[in-house]
Amino acid sequence: MDTAAPGHFIRRIISEDLARGKNDGRVHTRFPPEPNGYLHLGHAKSICLNFGIAGDYHGLCNLRFDDTNPEKENEEYVESIKADVHWLGYDWKDRLYFASDYFPQLYEFALYLIRAGKAYVDSLSAEQIREYRGTLKEPGKNSPWRDRSVEENLELFEAMKAGAFNEGEHVLRARIDMASPNMNLRDPTIYRIRKTIHHRTGDEWCIYPMYDYTHCISDALEGITHSLCTLEFEDHRALYDWFLDQLPVPCHPQQIEFARLNLNYTVMSKRKLNQLVSELRVDGWDDPRMPTISGVRRRGFPPAAVREFCERIGVTRNDTVIDVGVLENCVREELDRTSPRVLAVLDPLKVTIENYPDGQVEMLEGINHPNNPDMGKREIPFSKTLYIERDDFMEDPPKKFFRLGPGREVRLRYAYFITCNEVIKNAAGDVIELRCSYDPQTRGGQAPDGRKVKGTIHWVSAQHAMQAEVRLYDRLFMDADPEAADGDWKAGLNPDSRQVIKAALLEPSLNAATPGAVYQFERLGYFCMDGKDSISEQPVFNRTITLRDSWAKQK
RNA sequence: UGGGGUGUGGCCAAGUUGGUUAAGGCACGGGGUUUUGAUCCCCGCAUUCCCAGGUUCGAGUCCUGGCACCCCAGCCA
């Protein structure tokens, strides 16, 4: 029971509750997604909060699907959500629930409310209900059906359930206060008729309970102690409490609101993400550019990095926007620690070592991680014809450029010092090859005479390299705040958010790469083998994130 | 005066009973180590806490009055 660590305001509230002996010392939370889309980083914040708190206080966290709107929900979403929560590292064990499992109980409670005179069947149309509701500054007025007898309400509600009416003919409403300054309390609808097949209950029901009514009761039935939700539900708390106060429920959970996660350079609402997917602006919910959990997973973000991110951003009630740089930094930190290093060339420039024996091949030793010897070593083949990164050569380099240029000497990582003797160009004047010479004394990268070179560049042996497709990603939106662009938020979509390199060259050890594995391509960044599009003849690597690059900054 | 919230450096965020020089991270700038211009390591970065008054020996923390921004009028969640 780590009540010592104070942390954010929600932990403080829970620690105080525990100290006062509230809830018999139990802490029980829940993560309640609606299966109407894939989970995104905003959900990750909620998942880490709810499961994290349960873990810290030796409590429990349920996974509960809030599936009360059959028109938008389906099984695919349910499965993706379960997979995403597991991937993040959390387990609900045997506590998987569905609000739809409570439909019978919810119906009984509705009957209870009707008998208590706290709910009535309204026969106004949707438009009329809206008109009667009033406005933010003016009170609403009572529906003419508000004072039906208990018997008539019972009869009508049962007929609604039996399918005697069409959608929209009637609704069940809570009888609270049409003049309340809190719009949520102006006789909210609690049941509506929907003749739609539900993904779990099929055609068993044609009336479906609304969120406000369902959520609080579901929490109470599961013995939830702290019901954490986002700020926009703050005004709903009065209703949450109202229902629980009217009904004979086993307990009364406490709703606590926190600010949702906003990230710059992206959008974070299921509605908008859904739009990007359905309009084919991206390749599905798991497109590596998407801020979805499945997207960042495919991109190569480790779950530990996402968890660390959620920890770092904190939990408050402030409406804020987090800089994606914070997320990227978490990803770099985790990947720097865990990923093996490898040599790969994305934009190949041919190099011939003129004084290297034809047909000779040497196996050179490379270490898999500079700061962690436990990750071992590997052999990298070296030969007369190599490829280096085109960016690592400049015909007319500025003084601060440490790489290759005419007459300059650099170190080929783990191999030899080479000097550029000649630059070969094609008819168009493009550099197509470098003729170099190597110093046999520098094998491994050290000169016996102690001379230094300023640059070390990566390379790959032409005859040994394997080919791969590499996909480079940039931010999905060009503006920090896509929604600010008045009008079409999709106008700011970055046309260059994905760049595909068809024939990158990788050192042969990458033959052993498996889907999902992340490597650091030295001096370039971290790359993750794609599990969907890779085929054995042509693996695909997604660039997870670049390395920090102070040279690029300097330029 | 519809109701409900929030305001600490460029972006987050500690600071809770008022009491030394306002944590930490990201970003940024400078330096060192380095066979990745990576990592790592130093150092710098708010005389000031939305504003204005007030209480007090002392206020980011208390009081009063403003200002700014966010949420609410689904038979969505």
XYZ file of C-alpha atoms (C1' of nucleotides) in Angstrom:
632
model
C 0.000 0.000 0.000
C 2.153 2.827 -1.213
C 0.223 5.731 0.184
C 3.504 7.512 0.834
C 4.170 8.739 -2.674
C 1.808 11.702 -3.101
C 1.903 12.264 -6.864
C -0.942 13.952 -8.679
C -4.275 15.128 -7.285
C -6.097 11.865 -7.929
C -3.537 9.856 -5.995
C -3.824 12.380 -3.224
C -7.595 11.935 -3.090
C -7.243 8.166 -3.023
C -4.542 8.254 -0.367
C -6.796 10.402 1.776
C -9.749 8.081 1.222
C -7.593 5.161 2.269
C -6.355 7.005 5.336
C -9.953 7.692 6.336
C -10.898 4.061 5.843
C -13.309 4.819 3.012
C -14.429 1.868 0.842
C -13.003 -0.578 3.400
C -9.564 0.233 2.081
C -10.425 -0.970 -1.416
C -9.299 0.760 -4.600
C -11.138 -0.374 -7.693
C -11.030 1.488 -11.007
C -12.117 0.701 -14.533
C -11.207 1.578 -18.100
C -14.536 1.989 -19.948
C -14.046 2.384 -23.730
C -16.874 2.444 -26.217
C -16.070 -0.075 -28.971
C -16.712 2.411 -31.754
C -13.150 2.893 -32.969
C -9.527 2.097 -32.209
C -7.800 3.330 -29.086
C -5.447 6.325 -29.322
C -2.805 7.921 -27.111
C -5.486 9.777 -25.202
C -6.872 6.417 -24.158
C -3.361 5.312 -23.250
C -3.295 8.105 -20.686
C -6.534 6.841 -19.187
C -5.407 3.208 -19.280
C -2.120 3.993 -17.551
C -3.962 6.114 -14.988
C -6.629 3.550 -14.167
C -4.512 0.402 -14.271
C -1.559 2.251 -12.786
C -3.498 3.429 -9.760
C -4.975 -0.018 -9.227
C -1.482 -1.473 -9.311
C 0.035 1.121 -6.996
C -2.637 0.724 -4.359
C -2.935 -3.060 -4.690
C -6.393 -2.579 -6.077
C -8.147 -3.803 -9.200
C -8.980 -2.338 -12.577
C -11.750 -3.676 -14.792
C -11.999 -3.486 -18.545
C -15.571 -2.595 -19.348
C -16.997 -1.931 -22.777
C -19.543 0.860 -22.761
C -21.585 -0.660 -25.546
C -24.958 1.020 -25.371
C -25.108 2.396 -28.892
C -25.426 -0.533 -31.334
C -25.308 1.747 -34.351
C -21.637 2.559 -33.927
C -20.154 -0.407 -32.172
C -18.774 -3.705 -33.387
C -16.682 -6.729 -32.590
C -13.590 -5.631 -34.519
C -13.271 -2.646 -32.201
C -13.741 -4.808 -29.126
C -10.914 -7.103 -30.195
C -8.561 -4.279 -31.148
C -9.137 -2.596 -27.806
C -8.357 -5.764 -25.869
C -5.172 -6.258 -27.876
C -4.096 -2.653 -27.331
C -4.608 -2.732 -23.568
C -2.598 -5.955 -23.347
C 0.135 -4.542 -25.541
C 0.436 -1.553 -23.232
C 1.204 -4.053 -20.518
C -2.010 -4.233 -18.534
C -4.239 -7.170 -17.639
C -7.840 -7.133 -16.474
C -7.622 -10.863 -15.644
C -11.149 -12.241 -15.286
C -12.703 -8.800 -15.053
C -13.863 -8.212 -18.602
C -17.305 -6.628 -18.580
C -19.812 -5.232 -21.031
C -22.441 -2.676 -20.172
C -24.703 -4.742 -22.411
C -24.499 -7.542 -19.851
C -26.325 -5.205 -17.496
C -29.259 -4.525 -19.830
C -31.685 -6.696 -17.790
C -30.654 -5.066 -14.518
C -30.730 -1.608 -16.097
C -34.267 -2.306 -17.293
C -35.353 -3.331 -13.794
C -33.877 -0.151 -12.367
C -35.805 1.866 -14.957
C -39.008 0.234 -13.762
C -37.975 1.146 -10.233
C -37.529 4.779 -11.209
C -40.931 4.846 -12.919
C -42.641 3.387 -9.861
C -40.913 5.985 -7.719
C -42.242 8.712 -9.964
C -38.686 9.548 -11.024
C -38.995 8.625 -14.693
C -41.637 8.974 -17.366
C -42.282 8.083 -20.956
C -42.197 11.156 -23.151
C -43.930 11.140 -26.513
C -42.529 14.385 -27.814
C -40.440 14.189 -30.987
C -36.700 14.683 -30.806
C -37.074 18.202 -32.181
C -39.772 19.071 -29.673
C -37.665 17.785 -26.821
C -34.878 20.035 -27.962
C -37.212 23.033 -28.058
C -38.622 22.264 -24.634
C -35.153 21.942 -23.179
C -34.623 25.700 -23.279
C -31.212 27.286 -23.828
C -28.094 27.892 -21.801
C -29.608 31.056 -20.363
C -33.309 30.258 -20.343
C -34.993 27.474 -18.411
C -36.763 24.679 -20.253
C -40.416 23.813 -19.851
C -42.126 20.615 -18.843
C -43.252 18.140 -21.437
C -47.021 17.694 -21.587
C -46.343 13.992 -20.943
C -44.367 14.609 -17.780
C -47.237 13.814 -15.443
C -48.461 10.525 -16.846
C -49.505 8.042 -14.190
C -47.125 5.378 -12.992
C -49.398 2.737 -14.529
C -49.434 4.402 -17.921
C -45.657 4.875 -17.830
C -45.137 1.246 -16.928
C -47.446 0.108 -19.691
C -45.828 2.345 -22.290
C -42.266 1.467 -21.283
C -43.052 -2.241 -21.425
C -44.578 -1.748 -24.841
C -41.437 0.114 -25.923
C -39.385 -2.859 -24.837
C -41.766 -5.230 -26.610
C -41.207 -3.428 -29.881
C -44.689 -1.951 -30.175
C -43.343 1.425 -31.317
C -41.104 2.800 -33.998
C -37.799 4.504 -33.324
C -38.352 8.011 -32.046
C -41.964 7.591 -31.018
C -41.213 7.577 -27.310
C -38.302 7.829 -24.928
C -37.955 7.262 -21.220
C -36.788 10.336 -19.347
C -35.644 10.974 -15.809
C -37.907 13.408 -14.015
C -35.580 15.941 -12.455
C -35.810 19.658 -13.166
C -36.462 21.373 -16.475
C -35.261 24.671 -15.022
C -31.910 23.445 -13.792
C -28.966 25.638 -14.805
C -27.168 22.342 -15.486
C -28.549 21.214 -18.840
C -27.856 17.594 -17.966
C -30.471 17.717 -15.270
C -33.296 18.938 -17.532
C -35.051 15.562 -17.602
C -32.353 13.657 -19.495
C -33.339 10.839 -21.815
C -32.412 7.480 -20.350
C -33.828 5.041 -22.901
C -34.423 5.315 -26.628
C -35.858 2.913 -29.173
C -33.345 1.514 -31.668
C -34.273 -1.397 -33.876
C -30.686 -2.220 -34.538
C -28.759 -5.468 -34.101
C -26.368 -5.155 -31.178
C -22.977 -6.819 -31.548
C -23.528 -8.879 -28.418
C -27.237 -8.974 -27.623
C -28.412 -9.300 -31.215
C -32.095 -8.440 -31.575
C -32.932 -9.181 -27.969
C -33.464 -5.515 -27.207
C -34.987 -2.658 -29.153
C -34.601 -0.134 -26.355
C -31.105 0.965 -25.351
C -30.030 2.853 -22.226
C -28.102 6.116 -22.509
C -24.570 6.740 -21.258
C -25.355 8.797 -18.151
C -27.807 6.251 -16.889
C -25.706 3.209 -17.756
C -22.284 4.350 -16.677
C -22.935 5.141 -13.028
C -24.971 1.998 -12.513
C -22.320 -0.157 -14.199
C -19.697 1.369 -11.911
C -21.838 0.669 -8.864
C -22.592 -2.914 -9.877
C -18.889 -3.598 -10.280
C -18.002 -2.090 -6.932
C -15.878 0.642 -8.482
C -14.518 3.037 -5.846
C -13.083 5.790 -8.036
C -14.578 6.468 -11.451
C -12.045 8.487 -13.420
C -13.138 10.324 -16.531
C -12.261 13.391 -18.557
C -13.208 17.001 -17.886
C -16.110 17.230 -20.292
C -18.057 14.916 -17.997
C -17.738 17.247 -15.078
C -21.243 18.632 -15.532
C -22.526 15.081 -15.734
C -21.381 14.287 -12.225
C -24.578 15.725 -10.758
C -26.542 13.265 -12.865
C -24.178 10.406 -12.040
C -24.843 11.060 -8.385
C -28.564 11.601 -8.879
C -29.177 8.178 -10.407
C -27.159 6.414 -7.745
C -29.010 8.297 -5.031
C -32.400 7.201 -6.376
C -31.561 3.558 -6.954
C -30.932 0.624 -4.565
C -27.389 0.117 -5.827
C -24.668 -1.657 -3.810
C -22.356 1.350 -3.587
C -21.809 4.905 -4.760
C -18.500 5.363 -6.613
C -16.842 8.766 -6.715
C -16.426 10.340 -10.142
C -13.210 12.322 -10.537
C -12.391 14.226 -13.710
C -8.977 14.931 -15.229
C -7.851 16.724 -18.394
C -7.681 14.682 -21.570
C -4.454 14.411 -23.537
C -3.853 16.760 -26.442
C -0.746 16.463 -28.612
C 0.386 19.045 -31.111
C 0.735 18.242 -34.821
C -2.031 15.656 -34.673
C -5.697 15.170 -33.916
C -6.930 13.029 -31.090
C -10.588 12.283 -31.445
C -12.067 9.029 -32.605
C -14.407 10.891 -34.891
C -11.573 12.608 -36.741
C -9.308 9.588 -36.780
C -12.199 7.555 -38.123
C -12.564 10.109 -40.875
C -8.894 9.854 -41.864
C -9.335 6.106 -42.106
C -12.609 6.038 -44.015
C -11.514 8.761 -46.419
C -8.291 6.842 -47.076
C -6.070 9.739 -45.997
C -4.078 7.070 -44.158
C -3.770 3.304 -44.560
C -6.075 2.275 -41.762
C -6.222 2.701 -38.015
C -2.772 1.162 -37.615
C -1.044 3.399 -40.153
C 2.299 4.275 -38.502
C 1.465 7.969 -38.780
C -1.670 7.623 -36.682
C -1.678 8.549 -32.979
C -3.533 5.319 -32.336
C -2.092 2.642 -30.081
C -2.008 0.235 -33.014
C -0.369 2.933 -35.133
C 2.462 3.682 -32.746
C 2.926 -0.044 -32.151
C 3.397 -0.627 -35.879
C 5.640 2.395 -35.995
C 7.900 0.727 -33.431
C 7.188 2.693 -30.263
C 7.850 0.387 -27.299
C 4.986 0.091 -24.802
C 7.372 1.138 -22.030
C 7.953 4.432 -23.856
C 4.233 5.125 -24.045
C 3.857 4.324 -20.356
C 6.764 6.584 -19.451
C 5.221 9.337 -21.541
C 1.922 9.033 -19.682
C 3.841 9.239 -16.438
C 5.804 12.322 -17.477
C 2.948 14.451 -18.714
C 1.215 14.271 -15.366
C -2.438 14.278 -14.446
C -4.128 17.615 -13.745
C -7.289 19.492 -14.557
C -5.469 21.945 -16.824
C -6.513 22.033 -20.444
C -3.134 21.654 -22.130
C -1.355 20.581 -25.291
C 1.713 18.390 -24.924
C 4.588 18.833 -27.361
C 5.084 15.606 -29.368
C 8.776 16.098 -28.649
C 8.133 14.770 -25.161
C 6.735 11.536 -26.597
C 9.570 11.285 -29.107
C 12.087 11.770 -26.357
C 10.555 8.880 -24.382
C 10.749 6.697 -27.468
C 14.402 7.596 -28.103
C 15.346 6.941 -24.510
C 13.789 3.500 -24.485
C 15.055 2.530 -27.911
C 18.572 3.800 -27.207
C 18.662 1.427 -24.265
C 17.145 -1.600 -25.964
C 17.823 -1.697 -29.680
C 20.772 -3.377 -31.354
C 22.838 -1.243 -33.718
C 23.250 -2.147 -37.332
C 24.594 -0.563 -40.533
C 22.209 0.391 -43.307
C 22.353 2.778 -46.245
C 19.179 4.506 -47.344
C 20.460 6.513 -50.284
C 23.406 4.517 -51.698
C 26.472 5.999 -53.345
C 28.929 3.471 -54.790
C 32.461 3.419 -53.437
C 35.279 1.379 -54.949
C 38.369 0.755 -52.838
C 40.954 0.734 -55.616
C 43.796 -0.756 -53.605
C 41.693 -3.495 -52.018
C 42.256 -6.987 -53.512
C 39.625 -8.086 -56.028
C 37.417 -10.820 -54.686
C 38.646 -10.517 -51.120
C 36.117 -10.535 -48.297
C 36.915 -9.838 -44.664
C 34.591 -10.358 -41.744
C 34.835 -7.388 -39.412
C 33.538 -7.251 -35.890
C 30.779 -4.869 -34.916
C 29.367 -4.400 -31.444
C 25.626 -4.513 -31.032
C 25.402 -1.798 -28.416
C 28.113 0.693 -27.471
C 27.049 0.939 -23.852
C 25.900 -2.596 -23.228
C 28.443 -5.363 -23.904
C 25.858 -7.976 -22.950
C 24.151 -7.383 -26.249
C 27.095 -9.038 -27.963
C 28.904 -8.697 -31.249
C 28.409 -9.664 -34.863
C 30.405 -9.970 -38.070
C 30.032 -7.599 -40.979
C 31.449 -8.446 -44.410
C 33.798 -5.955 -46.085
C 34.869 -6.008 -49.728
C 36.182 -3.903 -52.584
C 32.828 -2.450 -53.611
C 30.766 -0.683 -50.998
C 27.902 1.734 -50.662
C 27.883 4.726 -48.388
C 25.197 7.311 -47.692
C 25.020 9.924 -50.429
C 24.710 12.602 -47.724
C 28.081 11.590 -46.356
C 29.903 12.953 -49.383
C 30.167 16.513 -50.543
C 32.157 17.609 -53.523
C 32.705 21.044 -52.079
C 32.331 20.606 -48.322
C 32.185 23.484 -45.828
C 34.840 23.546 -43.113
C 32.555 22.070 -40.434
C 31.652 19.027 -42.578
C 33.414 16.008 -41.057
C 32.538 13.468 -43.705
C 33.947 12.506 -47.091
C 35.062 14.913 -49.784
C 37.711 14.937 -52.524
C 41.060 14.215 -50.906
C 39.524 13.758 -47.465
C 39.975 10.802 -45.150
C 37.204 9.308 -42.996
C 36.702 6.141 -41.029
C 34.315 3.484 -42.234
C 32.745 2.261 -39.028
C 34.454 -0.921 -37.742
C 36.492 -1.091 -40.973
C 39.249 1.131 -42.366
C 40.198 4.714 -42.976
C 39.571 5.562 -46.598
C 40.557 8.555 -48.673
C 38.595 9.812 -51.637
C 40.808 10.020 -54.706
C 38.405 10.511 -57.537
C 34.794 11.493 -58.129
C 32.995 9.826 -61.021
C 30.000 11.566 -62.597
C 27.502 10.634 -65.242
C 26.651 12.704 -68.288
C 24.162 14.733 -66.271
C 26.899 15.686 -63.853
C 25.577 13.603 -60.954
C 28.114 11.894 -58.733
C 27.686 8.170 -59.316
C 30.797 6.700 -57.776
C 33.753 7.466 -55.562
C 37.158 5.885 -56.166
C 38.952 5.605 -52.864
C 41.970 3.968 -51.312
C 42.142 2.386 -47.893
C 44.912 2.191 -45.338
C 45.433 -1.514 -44.517
C 47.033 -0.456 -41.212
C 43.702 0.905 -39.929
C 41.691 -2.313 -39.821
C 39.051 -2.009 -37.111
C 39.237 1.753 -37.271
C 42.443 2.690 -35.422
C 45.556 4.149 -37.016
C 48.834 2.785 -35.558
C 50.463 6.154 -36.118
C 47.822 7.755 -33.944
C 46.399 10.025 -36.610
C 42.767 11.005 -36.203
C 39.900 11.438 -38.597
C 36.994 13.692 -37.746
C 34.283 11.583 -39.277
C 33.048 8.033 -39.042
C 30.473 6.976 -41.600
C 28.385 3.874 -42.146
C 28.591 1.587 -45.164
C 27.498 -1.721 -46.547
C 29.283 -4.257 -48.783
C 27.706 -4.276 -52.250
C 27.796 -8.003 -52.852
C 26.553 -8.848 -49.345
C 23.904 -6.216 -48.763
C 20.286 -7.173 -48.590
C 17.623 -4.957 -50.047
C 14.669 -3.597 -48.164
C 11.894 -1.075 -48.494
C 12.166 1.664 -45.908
C 9.362 4.046 -45.030
C 10.218 7.397 -43.526
C 7.537 9.206 -41.579
C 7.054 12.817 -40.698
C 4.284 14.513 -38.747
C 0.791 13.927 -40.118
C -0.165 17.613 -39.900
C 1.894 20.642 -40.782
C 0.315 22.908 -38.172
C 0.841 22.483 -34.470
C -2.894 22.880 -33.980
C -4.739 21.327 -36.956
C -8.146 22.158 -35.496
C -7.283 25.854 -35.294
C -7.262 26.159 -39.075
C -10.768 27.524 -39.463
C -12.799 25.376 -41.728
C -11.210 22.175 -42.887
C -8.894 20.638 -40.344
C -7.739 18.206 -43.019
C -6.357 21.059 -45.118
C -3.215 20.985 -43.017
C -2.456 17.330 -43.698
C 1.244 16.979 -44.485
C 1.603 15.696 -48.066
C 5.102 14.465 -47.251
C 4.237 12.603 -44.083
C 5.422 9.374 -45.695
C 8.380 8.871 -47.966
C 9.045 5.424 -49.374
C 12.519 4.189 -50.243
C 12.204 1.131 -52.421
C 15.757 -0.137 -52.339
C 17.648 0.615 -49.188
C 20.690 -1.605 -48.503
C 21.126 -3.349 -45.172
C 23.977 -5.315 -43.656
C 23.276 -9.043 -44.063
C 22.730 -9.766 -40.368
C 19.314 -8.189 -40.813
C 18.273 -11.396 -42.513
C 17.409 -12.605 -39.051
C 15.083 -9.688 -38.322
C 11.584 -10.561 -37.232
C 8.434 -8.446 -37.582
C 8.141 -5.866 -34.850
C 11.848 -5.895 -34.019
C 13.433 -2.458 -33.751
C 17.042 -1.690 -34.720
C 19.095 1.411 -34.671
C 20.444 2.008 -38.161
C 23.567 3.824 -37.000
C 23.569 7.553 -37.576
C 20.076 7.401 -39.085
C 17.489 6.446 -36.540
C 15.433 3.576 -35.221
C 13.642 1.282 -37.621
C 11.011 -1.362 -37.004
C 10.350 -4.307 -39.290
C 6.783 -4.059 -40.511
C 4.621 -7.031 -39.669
C 2.041 -6.427 -42.333
C 3.828 -5.633 -45.582
C 7.151 -7.411 -45.252
C 7.769 -10.385 -47.500
C 10.913 -12.511 -47.328
C 12.361 -11.191 -50.600
C 11.642 -7.617 -49.582
C 11.304 -6.773 -45.900
C 9.800 -3.411 -45.018
C 11.177 -1.210 -42.256
C 9.310 1.702 -40.730
C 11.364 4.520 -39.367
C 10.216 4.784 -35.796
C 12.083 7.984 -35.030
C 15.259 9.708 -36.152
C 18.309 10.090 -33.968
C 18.839 13.548 -32.537
C 20.859 15.386 -35.145
C 22.824 18.426 -34.035
C 24.501 18.601 -37.441
C 21.158 19.057 -39.171
C 20.359 21.751 -36.644
C 23.667 23.484 -37.290
C 23.001 23.578 -41.001
C -23.967 37.243 -12.401
C -27.129 30.715 -16.973
C -24.118 26.574 -14.923
C -19.426 24.065 -14.453
C -14.006 24.475 -14.811
C -8.803 26.310 -15.534
C -4.834 30.161 -15.223
C 3.290 28.938 -12.274
C 9.253 30.033 -17.849
C 8.474 28.377 -25.280
C 5.578 23.183 -23.796
C 4.225 20.178 -19.541
C 4.486 20.333 -14.148
C 5.922 20.322 -8.543
C 4.659 23.715 -4.935
C -1.643 21.553 -0.200
C -1.338 23.717 7.022
C 1.257 31.392 4.154
C 8.024 31.337 6.167
C 15.263 30.306 3.523
C 17.820 31.495 -3.061
C 9.996 29.082 -7.112
C 11.455 21.132 -7.864
C 11.826 18.101 -12.215
C 11.142 16.875 -17.519
C 10.892 18.576 -22.749
C 12.757 22.499 -25.777
C 16.730 25.935 -26.154
C 22.101 27.875 -25.498
C 27.287 26.739 -24.039
C 31.254 23.127 -22.759
C 33.463 17.917 -22.095
C 33.842 12.480 -23.423
C 32.998 9.534 -27.866
C 35.121 4.513 -33.951
C 27.115 6.736 -34.270
C 27.770 15.021 -35.540
C 23.966 9.317 -31.243
C 24.320 8.100 -26.113
C 26.516 10.008 -21.665
C 28.418 14.122 -18.528
C 28.694 19.165 -16.747
C 26.809 24.391 -16.916
C 23.082 28.135 -18.195
C 17.795 29.064 -18.760
C 10.900 32.600 -14.052
C 13.812 38.858 -8.828
C 8.635 35.909 -10.323
C 3.637 32.654 -10.117
C -3.141 35.931 -15.455
C -3.957 41.332 -13.749
C -5.128 45.006 -9.862
C -5.838 46.118 -4.985
C -5.818 44.299 0.204
C -4.414 41.350 4.875
C 0.502 40.057 7.049
C 6.965 40.855 9.905
C 6.321 37.578 5.490
C 1.687 35.443 -0.120
C 2.399 31.459 -5.959
C -0.100 30.008 -1.420
C -5.360 34.023 2.379
C -9.325 38.102 0.970
C -11.759 41.400 -2.755
C -12.443 42.859 -7.712
C -11.273 42.147 -12.698
C -9.373 39.604 -17.257
C -8.440 35.321 -20.460
C -9.382 30.488 -22.028
C -12.134 25.570 -21.944
C -16.864 22.552 -21.370
C -22.551 22.156 -21.513
C -28.711 23.140 -25.246
C -27.492 14.235 -28.796
C -33.145 10.016 -28.726
C -23.600 10.070 -28.948
C -20.054 8.507 -25.346
